[in-house]
Every structure is written in C-alpha cells, then in structure tokens.
mmCIF file of C-alpha atoms in Angstrom:
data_model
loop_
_atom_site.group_PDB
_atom_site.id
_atom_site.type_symbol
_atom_site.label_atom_id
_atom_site.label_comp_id
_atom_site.label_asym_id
_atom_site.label_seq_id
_atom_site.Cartn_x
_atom_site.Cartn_y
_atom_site.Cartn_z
ATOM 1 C CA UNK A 1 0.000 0.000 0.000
ATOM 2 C CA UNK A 2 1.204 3.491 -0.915
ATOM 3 C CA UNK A 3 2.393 5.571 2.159
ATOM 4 C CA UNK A 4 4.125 8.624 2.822
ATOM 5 C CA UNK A 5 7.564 8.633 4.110
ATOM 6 C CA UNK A 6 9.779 10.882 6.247
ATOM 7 C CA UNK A 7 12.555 11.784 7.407
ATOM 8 C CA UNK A 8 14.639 12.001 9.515
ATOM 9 C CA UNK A 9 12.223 10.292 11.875
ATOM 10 C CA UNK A 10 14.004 12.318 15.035
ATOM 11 C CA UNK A 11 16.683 15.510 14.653
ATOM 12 C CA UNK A 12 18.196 17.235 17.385
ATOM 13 C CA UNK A 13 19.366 20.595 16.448
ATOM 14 C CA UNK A 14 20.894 23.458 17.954
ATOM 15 C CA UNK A 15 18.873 26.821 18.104
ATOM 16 C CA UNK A 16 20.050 29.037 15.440
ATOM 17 C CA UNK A 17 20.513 26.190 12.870
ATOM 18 C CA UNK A 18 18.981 25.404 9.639
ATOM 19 C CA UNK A 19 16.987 22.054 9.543
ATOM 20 C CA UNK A 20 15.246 20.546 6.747
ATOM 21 C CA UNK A 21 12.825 18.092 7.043
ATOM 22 C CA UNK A 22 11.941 15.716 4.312
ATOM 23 C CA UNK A 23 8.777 13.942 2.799
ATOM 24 C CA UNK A 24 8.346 11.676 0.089
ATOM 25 C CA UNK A 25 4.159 11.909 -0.631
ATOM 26 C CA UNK A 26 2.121 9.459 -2.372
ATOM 27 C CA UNK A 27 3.169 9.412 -5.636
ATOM 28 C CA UNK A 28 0.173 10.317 -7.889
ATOM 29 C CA UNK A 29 -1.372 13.189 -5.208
ATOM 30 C CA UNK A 30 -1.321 16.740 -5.537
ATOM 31 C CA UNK A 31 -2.022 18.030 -2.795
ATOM 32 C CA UNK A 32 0.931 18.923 -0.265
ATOM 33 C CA UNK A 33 0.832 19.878 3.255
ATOM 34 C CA UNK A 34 3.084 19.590 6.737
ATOM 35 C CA UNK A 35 1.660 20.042 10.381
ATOM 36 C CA UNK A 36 2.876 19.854 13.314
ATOM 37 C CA UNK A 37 2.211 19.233 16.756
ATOM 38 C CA UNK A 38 4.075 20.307 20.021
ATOM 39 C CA UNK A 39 3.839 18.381 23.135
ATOM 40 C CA UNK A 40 0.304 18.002 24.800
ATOM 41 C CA UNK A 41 -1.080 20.698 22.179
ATOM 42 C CA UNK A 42 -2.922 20.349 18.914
ATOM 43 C CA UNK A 43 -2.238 19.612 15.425
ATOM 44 C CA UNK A 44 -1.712 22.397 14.177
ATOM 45 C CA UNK A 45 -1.541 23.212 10.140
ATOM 46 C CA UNK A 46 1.516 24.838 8.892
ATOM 47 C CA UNK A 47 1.182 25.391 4.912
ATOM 48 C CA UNK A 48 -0.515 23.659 2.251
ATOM 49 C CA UNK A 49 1.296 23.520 -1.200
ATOM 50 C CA UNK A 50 -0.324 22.654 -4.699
ATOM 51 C CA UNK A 51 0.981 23.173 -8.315
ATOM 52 C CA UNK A 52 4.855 24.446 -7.045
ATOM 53 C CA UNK A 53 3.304 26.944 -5.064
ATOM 54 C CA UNK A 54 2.175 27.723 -1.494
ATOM 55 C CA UNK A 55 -1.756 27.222 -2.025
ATOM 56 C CA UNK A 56 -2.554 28.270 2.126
ATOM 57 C CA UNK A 57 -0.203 28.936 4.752
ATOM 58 C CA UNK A 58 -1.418 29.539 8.750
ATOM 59 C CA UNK A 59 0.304 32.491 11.122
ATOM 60 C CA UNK A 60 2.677 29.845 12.156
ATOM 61 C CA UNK A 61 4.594 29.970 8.965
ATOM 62 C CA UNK A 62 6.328 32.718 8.957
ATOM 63 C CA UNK A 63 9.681 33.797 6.896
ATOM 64 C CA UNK A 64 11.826 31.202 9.056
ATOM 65 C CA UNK A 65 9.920 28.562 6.911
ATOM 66 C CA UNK A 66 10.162 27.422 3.921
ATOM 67 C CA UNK A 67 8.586 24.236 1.391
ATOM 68 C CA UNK A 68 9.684 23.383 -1.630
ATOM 69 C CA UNK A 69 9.190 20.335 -4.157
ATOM 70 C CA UNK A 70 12.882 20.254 -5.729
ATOM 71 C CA UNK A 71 12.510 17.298 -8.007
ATOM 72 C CA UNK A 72 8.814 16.001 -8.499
ATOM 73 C CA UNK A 73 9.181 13.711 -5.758
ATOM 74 C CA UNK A 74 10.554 15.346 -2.108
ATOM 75 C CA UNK A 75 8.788 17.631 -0.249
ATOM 76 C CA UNK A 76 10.919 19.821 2.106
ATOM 77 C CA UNK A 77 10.427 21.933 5.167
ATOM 78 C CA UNK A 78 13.043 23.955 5.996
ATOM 79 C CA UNK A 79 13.443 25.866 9.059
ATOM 80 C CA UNK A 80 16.344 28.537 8.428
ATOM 81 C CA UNK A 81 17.274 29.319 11.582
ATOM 82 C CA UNK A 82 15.306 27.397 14.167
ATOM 83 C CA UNK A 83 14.440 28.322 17.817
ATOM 84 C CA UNK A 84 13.666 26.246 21.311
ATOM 85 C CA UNK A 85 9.748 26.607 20.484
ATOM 86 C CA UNK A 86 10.048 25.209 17.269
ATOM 87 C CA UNK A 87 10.850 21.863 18.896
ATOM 88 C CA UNK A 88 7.535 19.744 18.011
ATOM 89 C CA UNK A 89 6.776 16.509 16.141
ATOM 90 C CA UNK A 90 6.204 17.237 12.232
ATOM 91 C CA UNK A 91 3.845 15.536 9.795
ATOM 92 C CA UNK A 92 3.403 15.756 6.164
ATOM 93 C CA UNK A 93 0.762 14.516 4.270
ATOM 94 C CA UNK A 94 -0.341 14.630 0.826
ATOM 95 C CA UNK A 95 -3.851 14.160 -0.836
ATOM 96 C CA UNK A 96 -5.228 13.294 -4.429
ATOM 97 C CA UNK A 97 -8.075 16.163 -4.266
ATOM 98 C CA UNK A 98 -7.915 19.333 -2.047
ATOM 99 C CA UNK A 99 -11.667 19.067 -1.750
ATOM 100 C CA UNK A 100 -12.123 15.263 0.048
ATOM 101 C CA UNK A 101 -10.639 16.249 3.517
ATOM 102 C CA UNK A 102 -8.733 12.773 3.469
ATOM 103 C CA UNK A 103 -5.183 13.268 3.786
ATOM 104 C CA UNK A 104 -2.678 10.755 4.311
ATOM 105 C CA UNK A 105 -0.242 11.117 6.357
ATOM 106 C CA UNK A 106 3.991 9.969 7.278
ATOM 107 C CA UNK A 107 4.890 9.169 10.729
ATOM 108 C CA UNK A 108 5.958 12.453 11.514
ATOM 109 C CA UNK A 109 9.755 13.727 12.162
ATOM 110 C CA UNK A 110 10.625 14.833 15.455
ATOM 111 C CA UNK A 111 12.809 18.173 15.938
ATOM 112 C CA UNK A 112 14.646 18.843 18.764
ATOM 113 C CA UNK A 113 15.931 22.123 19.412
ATOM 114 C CA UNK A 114 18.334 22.635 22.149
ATOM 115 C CA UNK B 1 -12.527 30.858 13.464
ATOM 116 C CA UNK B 2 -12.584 27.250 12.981
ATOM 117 C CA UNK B 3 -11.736 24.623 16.123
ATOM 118 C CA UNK B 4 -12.226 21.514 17.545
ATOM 119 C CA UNK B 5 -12.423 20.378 21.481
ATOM 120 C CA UNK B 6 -11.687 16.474 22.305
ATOM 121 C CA UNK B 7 -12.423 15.083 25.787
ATOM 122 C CA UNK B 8 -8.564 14.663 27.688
ATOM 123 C CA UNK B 9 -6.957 11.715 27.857
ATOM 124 C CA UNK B 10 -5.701 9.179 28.219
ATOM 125 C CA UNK B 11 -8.553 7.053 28.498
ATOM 126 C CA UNK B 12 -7.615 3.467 29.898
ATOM 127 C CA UNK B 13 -9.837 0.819 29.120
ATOM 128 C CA UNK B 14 -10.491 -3.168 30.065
ATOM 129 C CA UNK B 15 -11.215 -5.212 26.785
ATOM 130 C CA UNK B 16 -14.628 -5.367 25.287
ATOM 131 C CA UNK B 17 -16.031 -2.243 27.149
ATOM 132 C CA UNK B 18 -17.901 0.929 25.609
ATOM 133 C CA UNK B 19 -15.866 3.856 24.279
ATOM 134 C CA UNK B 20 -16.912 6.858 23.758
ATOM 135 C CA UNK B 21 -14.949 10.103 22.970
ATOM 136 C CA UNK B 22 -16.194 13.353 22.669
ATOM 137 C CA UNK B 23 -15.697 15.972 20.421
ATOM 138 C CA UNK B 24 -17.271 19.549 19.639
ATOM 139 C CA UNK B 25 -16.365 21.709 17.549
ATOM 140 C CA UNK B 26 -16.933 25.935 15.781
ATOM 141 C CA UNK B 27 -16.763 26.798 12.725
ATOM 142 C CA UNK B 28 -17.763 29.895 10.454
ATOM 143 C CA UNK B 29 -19.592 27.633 7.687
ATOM 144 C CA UNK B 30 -20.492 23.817 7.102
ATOM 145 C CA UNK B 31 -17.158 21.844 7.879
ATOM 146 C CA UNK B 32 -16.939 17.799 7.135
ATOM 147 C CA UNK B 33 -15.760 15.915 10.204
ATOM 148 C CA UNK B 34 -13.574 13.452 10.422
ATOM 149 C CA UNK B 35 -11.655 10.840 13.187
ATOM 150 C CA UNK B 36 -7.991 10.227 12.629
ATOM 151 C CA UNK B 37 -6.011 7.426 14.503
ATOM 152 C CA UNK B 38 -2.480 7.507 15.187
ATOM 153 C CA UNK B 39 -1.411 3.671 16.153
ATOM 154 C CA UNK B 40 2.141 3.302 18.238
ATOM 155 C CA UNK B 41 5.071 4.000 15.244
ATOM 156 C CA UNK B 42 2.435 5.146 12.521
ATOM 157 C CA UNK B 43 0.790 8.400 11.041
ATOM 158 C CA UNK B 44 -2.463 9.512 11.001
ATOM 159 C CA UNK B 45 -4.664 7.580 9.130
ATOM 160 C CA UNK B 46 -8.245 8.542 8.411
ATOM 161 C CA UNK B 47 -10.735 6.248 10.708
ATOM 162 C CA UNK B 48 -14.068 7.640 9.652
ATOM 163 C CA UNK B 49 -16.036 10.900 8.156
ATOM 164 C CA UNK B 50 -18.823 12.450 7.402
ATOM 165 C CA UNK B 51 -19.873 15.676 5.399
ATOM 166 C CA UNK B 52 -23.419 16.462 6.535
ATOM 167 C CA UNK B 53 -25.959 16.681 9.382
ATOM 168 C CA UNK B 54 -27.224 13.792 10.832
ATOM 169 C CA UNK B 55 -24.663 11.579 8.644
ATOM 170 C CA UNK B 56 -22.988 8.436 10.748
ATOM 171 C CA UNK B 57 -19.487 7.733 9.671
ATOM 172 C CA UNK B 58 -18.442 4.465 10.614
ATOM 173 C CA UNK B 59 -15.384 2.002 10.372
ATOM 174 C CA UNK B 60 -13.821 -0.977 12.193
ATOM 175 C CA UNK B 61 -16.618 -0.751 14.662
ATOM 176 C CA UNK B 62 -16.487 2.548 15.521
ATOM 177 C CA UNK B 63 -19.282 5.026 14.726
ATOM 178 C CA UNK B 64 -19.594 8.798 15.267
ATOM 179 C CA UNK B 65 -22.642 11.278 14.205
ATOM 180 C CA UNK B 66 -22.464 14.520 12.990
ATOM 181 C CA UNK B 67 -24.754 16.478 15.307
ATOM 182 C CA UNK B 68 -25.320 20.239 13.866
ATOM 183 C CA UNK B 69 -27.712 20.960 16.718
ATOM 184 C CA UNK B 70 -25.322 20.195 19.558
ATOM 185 C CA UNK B 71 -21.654 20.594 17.411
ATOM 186 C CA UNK B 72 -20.793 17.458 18.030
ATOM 187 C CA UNK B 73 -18.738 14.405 16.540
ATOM 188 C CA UNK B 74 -18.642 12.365 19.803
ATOM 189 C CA UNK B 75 -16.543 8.527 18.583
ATOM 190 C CA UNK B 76 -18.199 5.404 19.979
ATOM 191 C CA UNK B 77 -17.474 1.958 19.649
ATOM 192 C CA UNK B 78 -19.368 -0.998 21.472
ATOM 193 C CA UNK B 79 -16.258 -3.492 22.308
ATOM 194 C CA UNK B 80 -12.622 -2.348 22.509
ATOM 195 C CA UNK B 81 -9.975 -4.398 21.283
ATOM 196 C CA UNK B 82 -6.396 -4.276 22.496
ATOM 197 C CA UNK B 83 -5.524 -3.469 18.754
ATOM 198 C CA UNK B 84 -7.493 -0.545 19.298
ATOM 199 C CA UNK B 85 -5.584 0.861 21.634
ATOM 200 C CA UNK B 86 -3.911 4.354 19.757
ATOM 201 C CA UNK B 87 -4.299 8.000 19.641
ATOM 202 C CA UNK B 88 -7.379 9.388 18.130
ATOM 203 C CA UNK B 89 -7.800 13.171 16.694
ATOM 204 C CA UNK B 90 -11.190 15.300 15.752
ATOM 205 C CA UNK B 91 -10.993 17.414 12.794
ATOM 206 C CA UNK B 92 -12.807 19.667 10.369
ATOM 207 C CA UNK B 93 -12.742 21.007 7.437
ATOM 208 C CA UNK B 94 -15.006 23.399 5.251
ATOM 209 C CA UNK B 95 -14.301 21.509 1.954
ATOM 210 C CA UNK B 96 -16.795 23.731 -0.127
ATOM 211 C CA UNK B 97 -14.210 26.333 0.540
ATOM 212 C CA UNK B 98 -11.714 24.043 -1.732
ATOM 213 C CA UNK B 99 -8.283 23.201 -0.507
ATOM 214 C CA UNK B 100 -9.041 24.068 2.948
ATOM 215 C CA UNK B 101 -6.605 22.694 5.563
ATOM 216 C CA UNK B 102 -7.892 20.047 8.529
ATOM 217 C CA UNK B 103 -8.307 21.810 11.811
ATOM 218 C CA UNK B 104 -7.442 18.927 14.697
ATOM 219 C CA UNK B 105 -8.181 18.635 18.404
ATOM 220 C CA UNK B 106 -5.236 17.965 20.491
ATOM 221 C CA UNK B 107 -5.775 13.995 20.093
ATOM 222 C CA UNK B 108 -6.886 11.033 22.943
ATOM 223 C CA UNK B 109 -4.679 8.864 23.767
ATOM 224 C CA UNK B 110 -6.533 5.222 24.320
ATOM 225 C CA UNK B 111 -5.017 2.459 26.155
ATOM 226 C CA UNK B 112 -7.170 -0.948 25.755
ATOM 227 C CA UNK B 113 -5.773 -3.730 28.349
ATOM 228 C CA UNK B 114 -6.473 -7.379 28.465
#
C-alpha cells in the first residue's frame, strides 16, 4: 500500500541552525501539506502547497519557513534558523483532491531544538 | 474561526467495554468531520467521516454522528480491542471552501488492556 515517508524520523538541532525536514508523498497526489504538533497541544496546520506553489499557509509559517518540491518527488520543510519553540513533532501529508478532507499522512519527524 | 475540542486523555480501558470520545467543535460555515487514529510507530490515518448533518461515519466498529444541533462528533465503539488501543484526533474542514486545511483537536490517547 502506498504511504508517505519521512525523514529524519528524530533531529536534534541546535537553536540558530537550519533544519530541513523531508517527505516523500504518495506518488500520484497533488495536494501537499506539513503540520505539526508540540507536546500536549494540537495539530496544528503549517502550509498547504499545490501546483509548485504555497496554495494556504497559517500564522505559524512565517519567513523562518520554507517548502519546496525540488525534483517532483521530495517535499521539504526547511526551518532557516530554528528556535527552542520550534521543537515539536512534524507531519506531512499529501492528498489526491484538495476538496475530500482525506489526507494521508507519514509518521511524523521529530525536531529537537536545544 | 474554525476549532475543535476532544475530551482529555488518556482514556484506559479493560477489553470489550464501551468507548466513547467526545468531540465539539466551531466553525464559520459547514465543515466535514472526520476521526484520525495515530497507532504506536504510525501516522495519522483517516478512521471515519462524514460531510453532513445527521450523517454516521463508521469504520472498524467505531461510529460517530455529525450532530449540527449540539456541534458534536462524539466517537463510539461498542467493544474495545487491544488493537485498538492508539491516539485518536477530531478534525474539520469546510471543503466547499476548496483546498481548505484540517483543523485537529489535540488527540486522545486510548489504552485498551487485556
């Protein structure tokens, strides 16, 4: 069965640094997105990404973020210069339609910021 | 705006009892509603949804209703299995709006024991 894949499953990371996270979505979907959740709090959306552009992108996402799709397959996350609140577990997910509400999503890579 | 309230967990179980998890939610317009579960080492995967009022979404034995009078998406199941023992997020999303993104509650952790 198709899945979505991530990684690294768990970084630890010094504030200040850059950290990319990476996704490998489903391979015929469209539909892009990463989330992420920090200890005992909600899932919380980050950006959604459709057609090599940002399609939606929440208050969290702000110019220390980044997504990009360099070569039809990866989806990245960077974080540019990360900070001790970024610390959190982070999902990606992909879709086939951006109008179904059923994502599927990879196991999530945890960040670590120290 | 949009959001979703689960009941706090975790919930700890005996095998073969009743579950039941609540969830309300707010939202602007007419959202879908959906359960995710999270098993131990996995990502989310969608458990059950449904788009309109007075729908019953239902999967692997569990059920939930979308109430529009009271808000809610409350997750039942009759019998718990060990197996079903996992985290289990709420969300919404106003899919006539297009690629809207899935607002989540903050997740239940279940623990089902033999």
């Amino acid at each position: 069965e198709p899945e979505v894949t991530q990684t690294p499953s768990h970084q630890v990371t010094q504030m200040g640094q850059e950290v990319i996270l990476r996704c490998v979505p489903i391979s015929n979907h469209l539909y892009f997105y990463w989330y992420r959740q920090i200890l005992g709090q909600k899932v919380e959306f980050l950006v959604s990404f459709y057609n090599n552009e940002i399609s939606e992108k929440s208050e969290i996402f702000d110019d220390q973020f980044s997504v990009e799709r360099p070569d039809g397959s990866n989806f990245t996350l960077k974080i540019r210069s990360t900070k001790l609140e970024d610390s959190a577990m982070y999902f990606c997910a992909s879709s086939e339609s951006g109008s179904t509400g059923e994502l599927f999503f990879g196991e999530g890579s945890r960040l670590t910021v120290l | 705006g949009n959001s979703v309230t689960q009941m706090e967990g975790p919930v700890t179980l005996s095998e073969e009892a009743f579950l039941t998890i609540n969830c309300t939610y707010t939202a602007t317009g007419y959202p879908s509603l959906f359960w995710y579960v999270q098993y131990p080492g996995e990502g989310l995967q969608l458990l059950l949804k449904a788009t309109k009022a007075d729908d019953k979404g239902s999967n692997k034995g569990f059920e939930a209703t979308y109430r529009k009078e009271t808000t809610s998406f409350h997750l039942e199941k009759g019998s718990v299995q060990v197996s079903d023992s996992a985290v289990y997020f709420c969300a919404l999303s106003e899919i006539d709006s297009g690629n809207t993104p899935l607002v989540f509650g903050k997740g239940t952790r279940l623990s089902v024991i033999a």
